[in-house]
Amino acid sequence: MGAELIAAVLQSSCDKDVLLNILGVLTDLLSLGTGRRIHYVISKGGSEALLQALISAARTEPPDPSILLPLLRLLARVGQKDRKFGIKVQKAEATDVILSLTRQNLGHHLNLTHCLWVLRVCASNVAAGTTLGINGAMELLFKVITPYSKQHIRTVRAAIEALAALLKSKSNSRQAVNRGYLGGLLRLYQDWHHNDVSNNYIYIRRGLLLCLKHITNIQLGRETFLGSRGMEILFTSVQDCLSCKNLDPIVTTVTQILRKCYPKEPLPLVTVRSSYSFPLPGNVKTERPCMGSEDDNESDSEEDMEKDLNKDDVEGKEEDYDLETDVNKLRSRPGLDRPEEELGQYEAMCPELSHDFQELDSESEEEKKSEDRSANLPSTSSHFIPSGNSVEDPNHRWRNQSGTEAGSDPQEKDFKASLQSSIKKEKCSRSLISEKREIVEAVQNANSYEEDPAKSHTFSPCPLPKEAPWYKKIFNPECEASIDPSSGVGSETTEIMTDLLEEHQGNIPFHSPHFYIARAKCTKSIPAYRDLAFPDFWGHQPPPHGTPMLDRHYGVQRDKVLDDVRRLIQPGDLIGRTVFDLDEPSHSSPGAPCCLTFFSKFESGNLRKAIQVREFEYDLIMNADVNTNQHHQWFYFEVRGMKLAVPYRFNIINCEKLNSQFNYGMQLVMYSVKEALQGRPRWLRAGHDISYYKNHYRCSAAAGGSLKGKCYYTLTFSIKFPHEDDVCYLAYHYPYTYSAMMSHLDVLEQSRNPKKVYWRQQALCQTLRGNTCPLLTITAMPESKKSDDLEQFYSRPYVFLMARVHPGESNASWVMKGTLEFLVSSDPIADLLRKCFIFKIVPMLNPDGVINGNHRCSLSGDDLNRQWLTPSSQLHPTIYHTKGLLYYLRSIGRAPLVFCDYHGHSQKKNVFLYGCSIKETLWQAGCMVDTAVITEDVGYRTLPKILDKVAPAFVMNSCSFLVEKSRESTARVVVWQEMGVLRSYTMESTYCGCSHGLYKGLQLGTQELEEMGSKFCLALLILHLKSFPCSKKVMAQAALLLDLEEEITITDRAQRRYSNSSLETEDEPPCAEEIDYNTDSCSDGEGDFSELDQEIQECLSWVEGEAEDEGETTGQTCGSKALRGLYISNQPASSNTALPLSSAPLGAYSGFESSPA
């Protein structure tokens, strides 16, 4: 009630004493406490009342300073908090009043400063700023802004900041350019920069830079800036500021301007379309648009300048707008997208429902008792590690195969033959081994990795020197004898392979090089790969310790941007030599002196072009997904010929995402061949000085077609290689190829206990390229052929798991690897879990994409996780038949209890689930929910809550159960709606690391990802025990096992309890340095007006006669306090003496003569 009364009196009273009292009360009230008081006054009409009082005060002749000054101060403080202040100013027709008062007080610096504060606040609204510009506000300000002077600094600063606010309007920026003000602003900045040797006037220099930043938001401004040598001027001046951290506001603003104004160039490619193309069945275009991902928030067009002012608010509104609010669409709607008679074909994919288990008759009672006794013993290991004997005879799986459907895969004969050939050839040419060992003894003392060898599990050392002729053969990309099935394997290469296999000790769990070679021969790729990547052939062993997230050095991003600008300003040291080109191999210059050698034509490889920029710096370009011109993120390539301890810089210049975890501690991965042959075969996190930022490359119409104008981003990193002349592999994330998956399944089938583990591997379908998409069925064998045991077997509920629908999300395959290994292990918890569920698993939904190095799409150019509503049997066979199998299970009343699709997430930390909830979606969208009409089982939250307790990498607070319109065609939503599966999830695993729990601050490695897969299985068992009826026997076994499990995980739970107690509002804290990712953004960090608040408060103290230092302030470089006491003349309020400017006003300054651009 009091606020409304004050507002009413302000608007109506003409009594000076009353007005002064009210203004004094408001000043005291709003000077204390938080901004909540100001917002309350605004809500009660305070802004309108103050504007009306200002208009009334301005009409008096002459205006009374004792009323005018407090009014202007209050307007400045209230207006900065009022989002509609500019509209209110226009509605009250106060713009002319403010301009008139500014003109009248040009000779009175104190009154003028107050007017300029209000002018700045008004101009922060683009519409009001445009009106002010039309009415001559900029010309007025240019009469106040002067070259370097120590007099009236506060007034000059207020004028510059008001000008910067005016220039946020495009029309004002165009007007400024056309009148020649841009070149004058550059000269003004040079003058202040040159003379401000003590850095006392940082905010004036930064204010001039903000003016330039806003002017260059328009194309005309950027062109004029370049024509005025703005790039050279700012680049040269900023070199003096890099060593002083107090000058960071200047450095940051200069960096933003330089990056924005860097002349736009097309990528150095003839076309951005993929180097690979594949003819699609039927009359289908080979270039197809692809939708975004679960974690994508990317845009293909330039961001609008004005909209970015409130970017956070806009993104929040867009997120809520995307939520599905139609209750009918959110409800389950069972239906079919195909004729019902087609479902009969999927009966063959459920052999477990009709299996008669005749093989159980062959077991003796003694064997069964022995089996039961061994099952009750505690397991010493969760995984069976195959010994040399276990894989010595790979043909065993073909002679004693009860699990795999022989003949269902047309490639099986080729695999069998090639596997037999591989083992046969391994036994010959043993006499060559000693000779070749003598060749390599010269480098036995080669340098090792940066980790302590004593802590590592090592193999027998076998260094690999590049001088050895067999080294050149096996790792030369031009080697003709390779794995091409049609040409066969050359005898010399076979001997080399034999020697390498002889040195391989076979103690990498679940990996067999023999199986991998044989499977790789049967893999069909578009470029017909002729080479194996050494890491995939040799195998990977997790390091013995975790890797912390990389500390981001302050200023690394701006240093990289400035280094890029140096190419334009100082091009003298540039080489510009193409050293690798997938499109035009003849244009490459491999093996040139002082030059690295690149290669990527192997399974899952992705590197299109490499250009040597300087001696130790390379620009790299990734290949687009097959049959598309986009989706550049995944990379995997080989590099050779490096020098020791030299930092090589690599710039991947055609990334597409707006931001990346590379800015928040994530590193890429590296594999060293020499390290592997010395006993440390592992992918390790690598790279320093890592940064991700928007660059100057754009997609041209000629190269990109419909993607004209698309922006690109640079991922830059530096690496010191551990050995000289090594062969190293660099990748976005831990690679996991299709051949690795298939050979892994072969090893798993052999390692399982067939008396306890029911295993069926079938072909779900053939991909477009003709590769098999495997379907697995895993459960426990029935204890006997008794009807009760068989009935328990047939009635087990289903769990449906799948992974790798997006090829670049290799972390999903490592999680799936952990799930599979746990399910077939001898762990008693795994044995109990198999007795509770039948698992249907599709471990790789997009084999073609994985094989050919895609990041997101299949060979059809489609994102397969956007095809679940109406998949095509021709273009999307893996999705079509997976959905058909789910339809079949639903039709026989066996819809899965749990459905989970394993994914990877590039912009968030931790592991978490996306689920589906009607009520949570409606609540988040702000809809009223009638709980009497809308009922929902909250059981969808049980599994993630369990995972939060048992899985160290999992964070419940990162989970979401919202249903978005843009996700309606994903597997998670379609299975939830059409199959009626309550617990339908997408499990997202970070590429980076964890912000909570046991792994807080660590990057996730393959060991942690595999652990996540096994913990998911444990959570399924607990879910079954908590939510569904179980037999007494199962409950007794579970009670014993889970008590043991409780002891194991109790420490982890204690560590997680506190960190997960509060809701995490953001995925991560902002980067240490604020770099504007959107080149045309107007955001400049001014939005909170905190500096203006300090200015007003200090000025108020000065006016009231409080302590005010006179003369020049020294030793202060930032903040309003640095500008206190900078007025040389301390004139009384009644004086009308003109400003004693020591130099000519801006209107007379030669740099601002009115002229067209």
Coordinates of N, CA and C in Angstrom, one line a residue, residues 10 48-59 67-68 71-72 75 94 97-98 101 118:
L10 N 4.2 11.1 -6.1 CA 5.2 11.5 -7.1 C 4.6 12.1 -8.3
E48 N 6.9 4.2 -13.9 CA 6.0 5.2 -14.5 C 5.9 6.5 -13.7
A49 N 5.9 6.4 -12.3 CA 5.8 7.5 -11.5 C 7.0 8.4 -11.6
L50 N 8.2 7.7 -11.6 CA 9.4 8.5 -11.7 C 9.6 9.2 -13.0
L51 N 9.1 8.5 -14.1 CA 9.2 9.2 -15.4 C 8.3 10.4 -15.5
Q52 N 7.1 10.2 -14.9 CA 6.1 11.4 -14.9 C 6.7 12.5 -14.0
A53 N 7.3 12.2 -12.9 CA 7.9 13.2 -12.1 C 9.1 13.9 -12.8
L54 N 9.9 13.1 -13.6 CA 11.0 13.7 -14.4 C 10.4 14.7 -15.4
I55 N 9.3 14.3 -16.1 CA 8.7 15.2 -17.1 C 8.3 16.5 -16.5
S56 N 7.6 16.4 -15.3 CA 7.2 17.6 -14.6 C 8.3 18.5 -14.2
A57 N 9.4 17.8 -13.7 CA 10.5 18.6 -13.2 C 11.2 19.3 -14.4
A58 N 11.3 18.6 -15.5 CA 11.9 19.2 -16.7 C 11.2 20.4 -17.3
R59 N 9.9 20.5 -17.0 CA 9.1 21.6 -17.5 C 9.3 22.9 -16.8
I67 N 16.0 18.6 -7.2 CA 15.0 17.5 -7.5 C 15.4 16.7 -8.7
L68 N 16.0 17.3 -9.7 CA 16.4 16.6 -10.9 C 17.5 15.5 -10.7
L71 N 16.1 12.4 -8.9 CA 15.2 11.7 -9.8 C 15.9 10.9 -10.9
L72 N 17.0 11.5 -11.4 CA 17.8 10.8 -12.5 C 18.5 9.6 -11.9
L75 N 15.9 6.9 -11.4 CA 15.5 6.3 -12.7 C 16.6 5.4 -13.2
A94 N 9.0 10.2 -23.0 CA 10.0 10.8 -22.2 C 11.4 10.9 -22.9
V97 N 12.4 14.3 -23.6 CA 12.7 15.0 -22.4 C 14.1 14.7 -21.9
I98 N 14.5 13.4 -22.0 CA 15.8 13.0 -21.6 C 16.9 13.6 -22.5
L101 N 17.2 17.4 -21.7 CA 17.9 17.6 -20.5 C 19.4 17.4 -20.7
V118 N 20.8 7.8 -17.3 CA 19.5 7.4 -17.7 C 19.4 7.2 -19.2

